[in-house]
């Protein structure tokens, strides 16, 4: 063996050992971007970062709130640390951090420290801070030296964290002149307070209260019996005026005041405004941290669509507070102290939703429809700007707002649009038309409505055809119209064009067609033509205003018409013809009340004797109204009286 070569190798090895000792025992640092959940294959080896597995376990424990499995110094270190962490986090409402460790810093003597960057998402806001954990090496294993300051650097053994969340009041929905249509009001829960009632009376009191409130006695009694011995079991939530006087005569009954979001009456514009109630699991999940269990959120209608605007954002604070009955260790310098705010985010108040509804008009329309048994609707529009003043449905409609998104054949009220299409073809109110008893189009026979006066059959003006609602005259005019003339005329009156008005709305459908039978039926508002009562109120408002008027409800969503505008001549012709409906036609019942009008009766369903929708649209310079009864006799006999009563 070459001794010189052997000596050279020894020098090289000695230099390598010396260079290694110059590092002061500090192991190579892991990649700072390494985070919880990194796979073992991408982690540094145990030899290069010996405390890494302990740090990963600590990170997981802080992120989940469970320290089981984290190597802790002392006996019983792990169980004591887990108990301490549970105490510290007991007031945090389940909030947990995302923890990212910095590279471990190693020192002589088997000691190391690691910086922990912690991020809490509190109400959608980031609370970020850095704490430090100390590690000790025992044999081949690294263990955490547990201290409350690992959770937050300001914590000690007699302090803990508390999260405080305060909701702002829900903003109101307001109508014309700032009148509150739906706002926070006092509500009252009526129920059985078991704590103040002898157990032998629980069942009898529950049954008596259920009978008084007319709720399911069997179900409520089961709830009362199944609740805790000190529970208050609510039966129903009512307004103060709805609390039965006899309720307090039942043993154990209590009335609890709460806050609810209510309209002036239980039924007021319910289909439009919607309801507010406790958040569902789905709403909590989709709430992006803004919606918590127990929060009141919009469940339907405008309350749901504009929920985020109305509820605002909660105030959030994280406080460091003294633990209850805290006793510092003998060698501790910790002392009780006032609550200290570690994080705070101000509340953002909800913003009111401004509607065009007039409180008095809406209540009056609902009062008129309250007496109607079938589904019925009424929409009142201001012609000058299209603002919806009232949009009501009868009790039979439930929470379905058929007034603004119902799809109905408009019947003869649509003849106003057909008249406009004919005027655009060069006709006028005085153009003669043939009003025959029947008319056959490609094998399909059409007739006039059952009560059409036989004395009026024959030649008459277009104005008289509209006033008397002669079907055959309009069907006979269909060949004069191109396939898109009806849809274009309807669009100029706000029918058949979609508009985004901030709430569910159906403005109608007028398909183009070359089919002579369908085109003929379309001219009298049957066939393939559909419209909502809201859209037909817009038609009446357009004639009144002399320009396309689109009904709208939500402030900031007033639409701009998309169709060709009405000319002065077109508007004048339509006003003249609709005025004749009142002065000498089927709308004579509104004489002295409305300026112009149009009745409508639309057949639907099959059979030898189909059912009919009863329609009426009417206008003055100040107001336009559409009334529709889903199953009625005729426009003049069923819908007209509703408008007359509303205006009385």
XYZ file of C-alpha atoms in Angstrom:
648
model
C 0.000 0.000 0.000
C 1.232 3.507 -0.888
C 1.703 5.255 2.479
C 1.780 8.691 0.884
C -1.606 8.102 -0.755
C -3.032 6.790 2.499
C -1.885 9.886 4.361
C -3.470 12.129 1.696
C -6.841 10.377 2.077
C -6.690 10.798 5.839
C -6.183 14.545 5.435
C -9.139 14.820 3.066
C -11.409 12.917 5.478
C -10.271 15.057 8.385
C -11.050 18.214 6.410
C -14.530 16.884 5.580
C -15.226 16.167 9.254
C -13.995 19.599 10.204
C -16.191 21.316 7.671
C -19.179 19.355 8.946
C -18.542 20.438 12.551
C -18.431 24.098 11.481
C -22.204 24.021 10.904
C -22.791 24.114 14.664
C -25.016 21.016 14.454
C -27.731 22.808 12.408
C -29.384 20.457 9.960
C -30.306 21.643 6.454
C -33.616 23.544 6.507
C -36.659 22.186 4.727
C -38.196 24.084 1.840
C -40.123 27.063 3.383
C -42.986 26.366 0.991
C -43.516 22.915 2.514
C -46.964 22.760 4.121
C -49.155 20.375 6.038
C -50.178 17.331 4.075
C -46.925 17.099 2.021
C -46.261 13.526 0.975
C -43.429 11.590 2.602
C -41.682 11.208 -0.742
C -41.280 15.000 -1.087
C -40.188 15.598 2.552
C -36.537 15.865 3.556
C -35.119 12.657 4.972
C -35.167 12.018 8.709
C -31.365 12.225 8.755
C -31.300 15.743 7.255
C -34.265 17.098 9.279
C -34.672 14.827 12.311
C -37.452 16.867 14.030
C -39.567 17.177 10.935
C -41.991 14.348 11.779
C -42.659 15.890 15.190
C -43.253 19.316 13.639
C -45.641 17.802 11.092
C -47.579 16.111 13.901
C -47.792 19.417 15.819
C -48.970 21.274 12.717
C -51.681 18.702 12.154
C -52.695 18.821 15.801
C -53.076 22.623 15.860
C -54.925 22.595 12.533
C -57.433 20.001 13.726
C -57.582 20.945 17.399
C -56.478 17.415 18.370
C -53.005 16.806 19.766
C -53.313 13.032 20.022
C -50.196 11.460 18.525
C -48.011 14.555 18.966
C -44.815 13.641 20.877
C -44.882 15.804 24.016
C -42.204 16.260 26.646
C -43.168 15.098 30.109
C -45.535 12.534 31.539
C -48.455 12.710 30.822
C -47.361 15.387 28.370
C -49.707 14.533 25.481
C -52.905 14.298 27.532
C -52.128 17.440 29.526
C -51.380 19.381 26.335
C -54.567 18.129 24.661
C -56.627 19.213 27.655
C -54.920 22.605 27.707
C -55.517 23.150 23.977
C -59.197 22.249 24.401
C -59.494 24.841 27.167
C -57.744 27.514 25.116
C -59.954 26.903 22.066
C -63.246 26.306 23.907
C -64.544 29.795 23.086
C -63.445 29.910 19.447
C -66.698 28.596 17.920
C -64.851 25.826 16.120
C -62.464 28.170 14.285
C -59.125 26.490 13.536
C -55.948 27.773 11.899
C -54.060 26.793 8.812
C -50.517 26.310 10.115
C -47.355 26.516 8.023
C -44.008 25.803 9.689
C -40.786 27.651 8.927
C -37.513 25.667 8.740
C -36.529 24.111 12.078
C -33.695 25.928 13.848
C -31.360 23.469 15.617
C -29.016 24.377 18.486
C -26.403 22.548 20.534
C -27.589 20.172 23.190
C -30.560 18.631 21.390
C -32.683 21.782 21.396
C -34.585 23.241 18.440
C -37.272 25.822 17.708
C -39.718 26.239 14.883
C -41.716 29.309 13.839
C -45.384 28.570 13.046
C -47.240 30.923 10.729
C -50.925 30.622 11.626
C -53.860 31.899 9.575
C -57.446 31.920 10.826
C -60.301 32.760 8.480
C -62.662 34.802 10.638
C -65.840 35.867 8.881
C -64.098 35.845 5.542
C -61.148 37.857 6.882
C -57.600 36.591 7.470
C -56.099 36.800 10.968
C -52.389 36.008 10.621
C -49.697 35.763 13.288
C -46.587 33.725 14.090
C -45.938 31.662 17.195
C -42.983 29.546 18.228
C -42.640 25.997 19.495
C -39.649 24.588 21.346
C -38.454 21.025 20.716
C -36.189 18.814 22.841
C -34.376 15.672 21.753
C -34.666 12.589 23.921
C -32.644 9.765 22.459
C -33.602 9.434 18.828
C -36.926 11.240 19.279
C -37.797 14.929 19.212
C -40.610 16.099 21.488
C -42.617 19.303 21.800
C -42.286 21.390 24.944
C -45.933 22.361 25.361
C -46.764 25.969 26.180
C -49.981 27.938 25.531
C -47.859 30.441 23.590
C -47.631 27.845 20.821
C -51.314 28.572 20.114
C -50.745 32.350 20.254
C -47.586 34.158 21.412
C -49.496 36.239 24.007
C -51.159 33.305 25.762
C -50.076 31.901 29.109
C -51.365 29.203 31.455
C -54.225 31.338 32.821
C -55.528 32.811 29.554
C -57.498 31.473 26.622
C -59.070 32.651 23.338
C -62.659 33.769 22.824
C -64.327 34.568 19.512
C -67.188 37.082 19.586
C -69.484 37.484 16.585
C -72.139 40.204 16.513
C -74.650 40.439 13.670
C -75.835 43.819 12.427
C -79.577 44.312 12.142
C -81.025 43.116 8.852
C -81.738 46.047 6.562
C -85.371 46.626 5.566
C -87.062 46.348 2.210
C -88.699 49.694 1.606
C -91.269 50.901 -0.895
C -92.480 54.216 -2.285
C -91.914 57.206 -0.003
C -89.609 55.129 2.199
C -92.419 53.049 3.716
C -91.065 49.891 5.358
C -92.450 46.862 3.542
C -90.439 44.278 5.466
C -88.202 44.943 8.469
C -87.079 43.591 11.815
C -89.985 43.516 14.230
C -90.792 41.848 17.532
C -92.179 38.335 17.236
C -93.298 36.025 19.994
C -92.762 32.300 20.488
C -95.563 30.535 22.361
C -94.643 27.232 23.941
C -94.364 25.040 27.015
C -91.693 25.875 29.608
C -91.030 22.434 31.126
C -88.779 23.836 33.820
C -91.721 25.590 35.459
C -94.255 22.831 35.023
C -94.867 19.669 37.003
C -93.878 16.655 34.833
C -97.306 15.133 35.340
C -98.805 18.075 33.416
C -96.441 18.135 30.425
C -98.650 16.064 28.139
C -101.958 17.694 29.092
C -100.588 21.231 28.687
C -99.024 20.376 25.336
C -102.319 18.988 24.018
C -104.275 21.982 25.308
C -101.883 24.477 23.717
C -101.886 22.587 20.399
C -105.681 22.643 20.344
C -105.751 26.378 21.054
C -103.202 27.149 18.335
C -104.717 24.636 15.884
C -101.473 22.764 15.293
C -100.760 19.023 15.188
C -101.351 17.981 18.809
C -99.741 14.553 18.459
C -96.529 15.925 16.945
C -96.237 18.813 19.405
C -96.918 16.620 22.438
C -94.183 14.234 21.285
C -91.760 17.152 20.992
C -92.598 18.370 24.475
C -92.197 14.922 26.029
C -88.926 14.315 24.172
C -87.271 17.606 25.125
C -85.074 18.084 28.181
C -86.589 18.549 31.621
C -85.723 22.251 31.615
C -86.468 22.953 27.954
C -88.714 25.589 26.468
C -90.511 23.918 23.559
C -91.909 26.497 21.105
C -95.175 25.678 19.384
C -95.610 28.646 17.050
C -94.158 32.088 16.341
C -96.649 34.945 15.987
C -97.000 38.708 16.025
C -98.043 40.327 19.272
C -101.576 40.901 17.983
C -101.880 37.160 17.252
C -101.154 35.922 20.802
C -104.351 34.232 22.048
C -105.489 35.648 25.366
C -106.342 32.118 26.558
C -102.749 30.910 26.106
C -101.599 32.097 29.521
C -104.453 30.191 31.160
C -102.760 26.898 30.261
C -100.296 25.663 32.876
C -96.652 25.976 31.816
C -97.253 28.157 28.768
C -94.661 30.879 28.239
C -94.363 33.632 25.647
C -90.827 34.575 24.567
C -90.056 37.806 22.694
C -87.656 37.534 19.750
C -86.687 39.422 16.614
C -88.094 38.469 13.240
C -88.195 40.007 9.769
C -91.815 40.687 8.909
C -94.095 42.586 6.544
C -97.027 44.694 7.823
C -99.307 41.639 7.591
C -98.672 37.928 7.286
C -99.771 37.876 3.617
C -98.442 41.264 2.462
C -96.622 40.823 -0.866
C -95.421 37.463 0.422
C -94.866 36.003 -3.031
C -92.677 38.977 -3.959
C -90.839 39.810 -0.756
C -90.351 36.223 0.357
C -89.520 34.950 3.813
C -86.621 34.999 6.258
C -85.684 32.059 8.466
C -82.790 30.141 10.061
C -79.992 29.283 7.665
C -80.108 25.813 6.143
C -76.997 23.575 6.050
C -76.688 24.309 2.332
C -76.815 28.069 2.921
C -74.177 27.771 5.642
C -71.954 25.721 3.326
C -72.292 28.231 0.480
C -72.063 31.293 2.740
C -68.278 31.725 2.385
C -67.886 31.999 6.136
C -70.500 34.765 6.394
C -73.475 32.551 7.304
C -73.533 30.601 10.572
C -75.996 28.234 12.179
C -78.855 30.201 13.700
C -78.466 33.197 11.357
C -81.635 34.559 9.796
C -81.298 34.554 6.018
C -83.615 34.980 3.064
C -85.424 31.774 2.182
C -87.493 32.916 -0.813
C -88.420 35.882 -2.981
C -86.461 39.121 -2.879
C -85.266 38.323 0.634
C -83.330 35.389 -0.798
C -82.158 37.058 -3.987
C -80.801 40.100 -2.135
C -79.863 38.303 1.079
C -76.197 39.326 1.066
C -77.092 42.989 0.585
C -79.765 42.944 3.296
C -77.920 41.034 6.028
C -74.556 42.778 5.725
C -71.516 41.291 7.490
C -71.036 40.441 11.144
C -68.562 42.073 13.510
C -65.807 39.665 14.591
C -63.393 39.896 17.512
C -60.910 37.438 18.975
C -60.102 38.212 22.594
C -57.540 36.912 25.036
C -59.421 36.393 28.295
C -58.612 34.981 31.730
C -59.661 31.396 32.245
C -62.425 30.758 34.764
C -60.973 29.859 38.204
C -57.493 30.099 36.721
C -54.661 29.455 39.176
C -51.142 30.214 37.939
C -48.340 27.807 38.733
C -46.214 28.704 41.829
C -43.284 29.793 39.695
C -45.450 31.682 37.161
C -45.519 35.442 36.693
C -48.893 35.310 34.926
C -51.596 37.494 36.450
C -55.287 37.952 35.602
C -55.812 40.884 33.269
C -58.595 42.650 31.355
C -59.717 41.133 28.075
C -57.279 41.965 25.292
C -58.413 42.200 21.661
C -56.115 40.228 19.379
C -58.194 40.611 16.211
C -61.161 42.777 15.237
C -63.227 43.394 12.128
C -66.075 45.906 12.166
C -69.544 44.920 11.066
C -70.789 46.012 7.675
C -74.429 47.016 7.957
C -76.902 45.677 5.440
C -78.209 48.035 2.793
C -81.965 48.577 2.353
C -83.587 47.277 -0.817
C -85.673 49.986 -2.457
C -88.802 48.902 -4.316
C -91.436 50.841 -6.214
C -94.361 49.173 -4.395
C -96.837 51.545 -2.802
C -97.860 50.263 0.634
C -101.463 51.464 0.378
C -101.952 50.277 -3.215
C -100.522 46.833 -2.454
C -102.732 46.365 0.598
C -105.787 47.488 -1.340
C -105.080 45.110 -4.233
C -104.591 42.230 -1.814
C -107.831 43.149 -0.087
C -109.709 42.979 -3.386
C -108.235 39.577 -4.302
C -108.696 38.127 -0.816
C -112.332 37.421 -1.677
C -111.552 35.625 -4.954
C -111.539 31.817 -4.654
C -109.534 30.836 -7.779
C -106.004 31.959 -8.493
C -106.208 35.642 -9.415
C -103.681 38.427 -9.913
C -103.591 42.197 -10.163
C -100.705 44.405 -11.266
C -100.768 48.195 -11.041
C -98.180 50.229 -12.969
C -97.417 53.940 -13.172
C -97.372 54.750 -16.919
C -94.989 57.697 -16.626
C -92.029 55.498 -15.647
C -93.225 51.871 -15.476
C -92.901 51.616 -11.692
C -94.950 48.739 -10.269
C -97.162 50.130 -7.515
C -98.908 46.879 -6.630
C -98.475 43.242 -7.624
C -100.902 41.011 -5.781
C -102.211 37.457 -5.920
C -105.223 35.778 -4.352
C -104.828 33.359 -1.405
C -105.210 30.386 -3.768
C -101.875 31.294 -5.365
C -100.009 30.585 -2.134
C -96.421 31.828 -2.382
C -96.392 31.527 -6.188
C -96.112 34.944 -7.738
C -98.121 34.225 -10.854
C -98.544 37.979 -11.303
C -95.012 38.487 -12.589
C -93.944 35.111 -13.943
C -97.189 33.290 -14.740
C -97.449 32.154 -18.367
C -100.970 32.611 -19.673
C -102.711 33.050 -23.008
C -103.752 36.739 -22.808
C -106.806 36.303 -25.000
C -108.416 39.384 -26.496
C -106.310 41.818 -24.459
C -103.600 40.953 -26.994
C -105.753 42.430 -29.775
C -104.222 45.778 -28.793
C -100.875 44.499 -30.095
C -102.553 43.125 -33.214
C -104.157 46.544 -33.778
C -100.702 48.149 -33.603
C -99.357 45.665 -36.168
C -102.248 46.592 -38.501
C -101.710 50.327 -38.000
C -98.100 49.760 -39.032
C -99.454 48.171 -42.214
C -101.275 51.396 -43.035
C -104.586 50.724 -41.299
C -106.281 53.117 -38.911
C -108.994 53.051 -36.270
C -111.542 53.709 -39.048
C -110.406 50.997 -41.465
C -113.405 48.710 -42.251
C -113.127 45.040 -41.316
C -115.449 42.044 -41.697
C -116.871 40.756 -38.407
C -118.478 37.468 -39.444
C -120.108 34.900 -37.183
C -117.364 32.368 -37.939
C -114.217 32.157 -40.021
C -112.417 29.067 -41.294
C -108.648 29.016 -41.739
C -107.165 25.914 -43.394
C -109.957 23.733 -42.064
C -109.972 25.261 -38.538
C -113.189 27.155 -37.689
C -113.041 30.109 -35.291
C -116.006 31.956 -33.810
C -116.694 34.922 -31.568
C -117.222 34.611 -27.843
C -120.568 33.147 -26.756
C -122.252 36.412 -25.764
C -121.176 38.365 -28.857
C -124.240 40.378 -29.969
C -125.657 39.053 -33.245
C -126.694 42.591 -34.186
C -123.006 43.598 -34.472
C -122.093 40.942 -37.051
C -121.074 42.485 -40.352
C -118.759 45.214 -41.558
C -117.399 47.548 -38.892
C -114.336 49.711 -38.214
C -111.162 48.329 -36.660
C -112.008 50.517 -33.649
C -115.403 48.839 -33.253
C -113.839 45.420 -33.770
C -111.567 46.107 -30.804
C -114.370 47.669 -28.731
C -116.702 44.717 -29.260
C -113.822 42.210 -29.278
C -114.746 40.592 -32.588
C -112.503 37.541 -33.007
C -113.254 36.884 -36.651
C -112.302 40.409 -37.724
C -108.796 40.063 -36.271
C -108.307 36.492 -37.478
C -109.374 37.622 -40.933
C -106.650 40.297 -40.860
C -103.870 37.761 -40.224
C -102.985 37.261 -43.931
C -102.136 40.976 -44.101
C -99.344 40.458 -41.548
C -95.856 39.104 -42.209
C -94.476 36.373 -39.977
C -92.707 38.830 -37.634
C -95.211 41.716 -37.593
C -97.081 40.533 -34.502
C -93.926 39.899 -32.473
C -92.493 43.297 -33.460
C -95.691 45.137 -32.513
C -95.938 43.265 -29.216
C -92.308 44.131 -28.417
C -93.089 47.837 -28.859
C -95.692 47.387 -26.124
C -93.233 45.521 -23.862
C -94.419 41.987 -24.699
C -92.149 39.111 -25.758
C -88.726 40.623 -25.024
C -86.725 39.560 -21.970
C -85.506 42.223 -19.560
C -83.375 41.843 -16.431
C -85.383 43.687 -13.806
C -83.818 42.218 -10.673
C -86.536 39.673 -9.859
C -88.194 36.716 -11.655
C -90.231 38.143 -14.516
C -91.880 36.786 -17.640
C -92.506 39.447 -20.268
C -94.272 37.126 -22.638
C -93.632 35.120 -25.764
C -94.876 35.898 -29.283
C -93.208 33.383 -31.642
C -92.872 34.277 -35.280
C -94.860 31.956 -37.522
C -95.982 31.428 -41.104
C -98.574 28.832 -40.178
C -101.897 30.483 -41.118
C -103.875 28.723 -38.366
C -101.370 29.608 -35.617
C -101.027 33.157 -36.928
C -104.798 33.571 -36.911
C -105.061 32.277 -33.336
C -102.170 34.502 -32.282
C -104.004 37.646 -33.409
C -106.587 37.077 -30.687
C -104.077 36.153 -27.970
C -104.460 32.401 -28.257
C -102.333 30.013 -30.308
C -98.718 30.303 -29.155
C -98.910 33.733 -27.492
C -98.216 33.874 -23.744
C -97.855 36.723 -21.280
C -97.836 37.415 -17.567
C -100.271 39.827 -15.908
C -97.285 42.110 -15.235
C -96.433 42.184 -18.941
C -100.041 42.998 -19.863
C -100.064 45.845 -17.334
C -97.008 47.101 -19.206
C -98.969 46.942 -22.474
C -101.698 49.161 -21.000
C -99.070 51.514 -19.537
C -97.361 51.796 -22.936
C -100.598 52.917 -24.594
C -101.250 55.397 -21.790
C -97.737 56.863 -21.951
C -97.492 56.787 -25.732
C -94.132 54.984 -25.552
C -92.810 51.546 -24.665
C -93.111 51.228 -20.901
C -91.457 48.258 -19.190
C -92.719 47.453 -15.675
C -89.980 47.389 -13.048
C -89.863 46.887 -9.292
C -86.303 47.080 -7.880
C -84.497 50.414 -7.700
C -81.523 50.478 -10.050
C -82.945 47.895 -12.457
C -85.204 50.063 -14.591
C -84.777 48.648 -18.116
C -84.398 50.473 -21.381
C -86.801 49.334 -24.139
C -85.206 47.258 -26.882
C -87.957 47.401 -29.512
C -88.904 49.972 -32.115
C -90.581 52.921 -30.351
C -94.186 53.920 -30.839
C -94.757 56.832 -33.171
C -97.125 59.653 -32.211
C -99.678 58.389 -34.740
C -99.498 54.798 -33.483
C -99.967 55.893 -29.886
C -102.903 58.142 -30.803
C -104.629 55.365 -32.770
C -104.280 52.875 -29.913
C -105.530 55.378 -27.318
C -108.550 56.166 -29.468
C -109.440 52.496 -29.962
C -108.976 51.533 -26.294
C -111.037 54.531 -25.208
C -113.873 53.228 -27.384
C -113.765 49.943 -25.435
C -114.835 51.947 -22.357
C -117.248 54.373 -24.005
C -119.102 51.890 -26.232
C -117.618 48.422 -25.903
C -116.991 45.494 -23.589
C -115.317 47.680 -20.963
C -118.308 49.982 -20.465
C -118.400 49.008 -16.803
C -115.327 51.187 -16.266
C -116.885 54.318 -17.759
C -116.014 57.296 -15.601
C -113.315 55.283 -13.829
C -110.738 54.420 -16.508
C -109.903 56.104 -19.808
C -109.090 53.101 -21.953
C -109.377 49.352 -21.532
C -109.566 45.936 -23.152
C -111.301 42.777 -22.010
C -110.038 39.290 -22.687
C -111.222 35.706 -22.374
C -108.686 32.997 -23.193
C -109.575 29.334 -23.500
C -107.206 26.753 -22.056
C -107.259 23.006 -21.569
C -109.125 20.557 -23.743
C -112.563 19.054 -23.955
C -115.816 20.204 -25.437
C -116.151 22.954 -22.875
C -112.681 24.347 -22.101
C -111.992 26.569 -19.113
C -111.180 30.246 -19.581
C -108.835 32.868 -18.185
C -110.688 36.130 -17.572
C -108.618 39.248 -18.349
C -108.951 43.012 -18.122
C -106.374 45.705 -18.843
C -107.167 49.371 -18.332
C -105.429 52.736 -18.031
C -105.651 56.416 -17.234
C -102.901 58.992 -17.460
C -101.851 58.086 -13.902
C -102.273 54.349 -13.638
C -102.392 51.161 -15.709
C -103.884 47.917 -14.367
C -104.064 44.290 -15.414
C -106.376 41.864 -13.633
C -106.568 38.155 -14.424
C -108.630 35.356 -12.892
C -107.277 31.933 -13.756
C -110.714 30.372 -14.097
C -113.330 33.006 -14.794
C -116.418 33.595 -16.896
C -115.243 36.554 -18.989
C -113.148 39.670 -18.755
C -116.124 42.003 -18.397
C -117.950 39.831 -15.848
C -115.042 38.478 -13.759
C -111.952 40.692 -14.062
C -113.561 44.115 -14.643
C -115.282 44.217 -11.219
C -111.926 43.661 -9.501
C -110.425 46.744 -11.136
C -113.508 48.761 -10.360
C -113.387 47.742 -6.697
C -109.691 48.561 -6.489
C -110.316 52.071 -7.791
C -113.409 52.722 -5.692
